[in-house]
Amino acid sequence: MTKPVLYDFFATWCGPCRIQSPIVHDLAKKMEGLVDVQMVDVDEHGDLANKYSISVVPTLIIEKDGKVIQRLEGVTDAATLESLLKALI
């Protein structure tokens, strides 16, 4: 069984991303070993941003077994994010 993957698509110039990133970092520590967290700067990784059709930052994508399970645009609170991920573990 594979771990869920959480992609945090962000940009350094994005105000809401500065709110979302610490939430994702804290959750990554809390769920270490259970979830694979990937921080993706859309300006540095345009190819990955294009693959997932990212047009809004922050965008969080949760994948399991190579399939997109959830796509969240804008800031998502820690409790919501944690419950979505726990459901996949």
Short mmCIF file of C-alpha atoms in Angstrom, two decimals:
data_model
loop_
_atom_site.label_atom_id
_atom_site.label_comp_id
_atom_site.label_asym_id
_atom_site.label_seq_id
_atom_site.Cartn_x
_atom_site.Cartn_y
_atom_site.Cartn_z
CA MET A 1 0.00 0.00 0.00
CA THR A 2 1.40 3.37 -1.01
CA LYS A 3 1.40 6.52 1.08
CA PRO A 4 -0.77 9.42 -0.01
CA VAL A 5 1.15 12.28 -1.58
CA LEU A 6 0.35 15.90 -0.79
CA TYR A 7 1.58 18.42 -3.35
CA ASP A 8 1.64 22.06 -2.24
CA PHE A 9 1.85 24.22 -5.36
CA PHE A 10 3.00 27.69 -4.32
CA ALA A 11 4.86 30.79 -5.48
CA THR A 12 7.26 32.94 -3.47
CA TRP A 13 5.35 36.12 -4.50
CA CYS A 14 1.96 34.72 -3.40
CA GLY A 15 0.50 36.17 -0.17
CA PRO A 16 -1.96 33.33 0.57
CA CYS A 17 0.89 30.84 -0.02
CA ARG A 18 2.70 32.40 2.96
CA ILE A 19 -0.31 31.38 5.07
CA GLN A 20 -0.66 27.88 3.55
CA SER A 21 3.00 26.80 3.58
CA PRO A 22 3.46 26.82 7.40
CA ILE A 23 0.24 24.77 7.74
CA VAL A 24 1.61 22.20 5.29
CA HIS A 25 5.05 22.16 6.98
CA ASP A 26 3.49 21.53 10.41
CA LEU A 27 1.30 18.77 9.00
CA ALA A 28 4.31 17.19 7.27
CA LYS A 29 6.08 16.94 10.64
CA LYS A 30 2.97 15.62 12.38
CA MET A 31 2.31 12.96 9.70
CA GLU A 32 5.94 12.11 8.93
CA GLY A 33 6.26 8.59 7.56
CA LEU A 34 2.54 8.42 6.77
CA VAL A 35 2.26 11.04 4.03
CA ASP A 36 4.74 12.13 1.35
CA VAL A 37 4.67 15.94 1.24
CA GLN A 38 6.07 17.73 -1.81
CA MET A 39 6.48 21.51 -1.95
CA VAL A 40 6.35 22.67 -5.58
CA ASP A 41 7.33 26.22 -6.56
CA VAL A 42 5.33 26.84 -9.74
CA ASP A 43 7.92 29.29 -11.05
CA GLU A 44 10.71 26.70 -10.75
CA HIS A 45 8.67 23.63 -11.75
CA GLY A 46 6.40 24.85 -14.53
CA ASP A 47 6.35 21.38 -16.08
CA LEU A 48 4.76 19.87 -12.97
CA ALA A 49 2.39 22.84 -12.62
CA ASN A 50 1.30 22.28 -16.24
CA LYS A 51 0.84 18.54 -15.68
CA TYR A 52 -1.67 19.30 -12.91
CA SER A 53 -3.20 22.34 -14.71
CA ILE A 54 -2.34 24.70 -11.86
CA SER A 55 -3.86 28.13 -12.48
CA VAL A 56 -4.31 29.25 -8.85
CA VAL A 57 -1.78 29.28 -6.02
CA PRO A 58 -1.85 27.92 -3.46
CA THR A 59 -3.27 24.68 -4.81
CA LEU A 60 -3.04 21.46 -2.83
CA ILE A 61 -3.34 18.13 -4.60
CA ILE A 62 -3.70 14.86 -2.75
CA GLU A 63 -2.80 11.72 -4.69
CA LYS A 64 -3.07 8.06 -3.76
CA ASP A 65 -1.80 5.24 -5.97
CA GLY A 66 -1.09 7.73 -8.77
CA LYS A 67 -4.66 9.08 -8.85
CA VAL A 68 -5.73 12.57 -7.84
CA ILE A 69 -8.09 12.17 -4.88
CA GLN A 70 -8.58 15.80 -3.91
CA ARG A 71 -7.77 19.23 -5.34
CA LEU A 72 -7.97 22.26 -3.04
CA GLU A 73 -7.49 25.80 -4.34
CA GLY A 74 -6.79 28.66 -1.96
CA VAL A 75 -5.84 28.36 1.71
CA THR A 76 -6.98 25.15 3.42
CA ASP A 77 -7.01 24.92 7.21
CA ALA A 78 -4.96 22.30 9.06
CA ALA A 79 -7.94 20.35 10.47
CA THR A 80 -9.54 19.88 7.04
CA LEU A 81 -6.26 18.86 5.45
CA GLU A 82 -5.41 16.43 8.23
CA SER A 83 -8.82 14.72 8.09
CA LEU A 84 -8.59 14.32 4.30
CA LEU A 85 -5.14 12.73 4.61
CA LYS A 86 -6.00 10.49 7.58
CA ALA A 87 -8.88 9.03 5.56
CA LEU A 88 -6.31 7.76 3.03
CA ILE A 89 -3.85 6.17 5.44
#
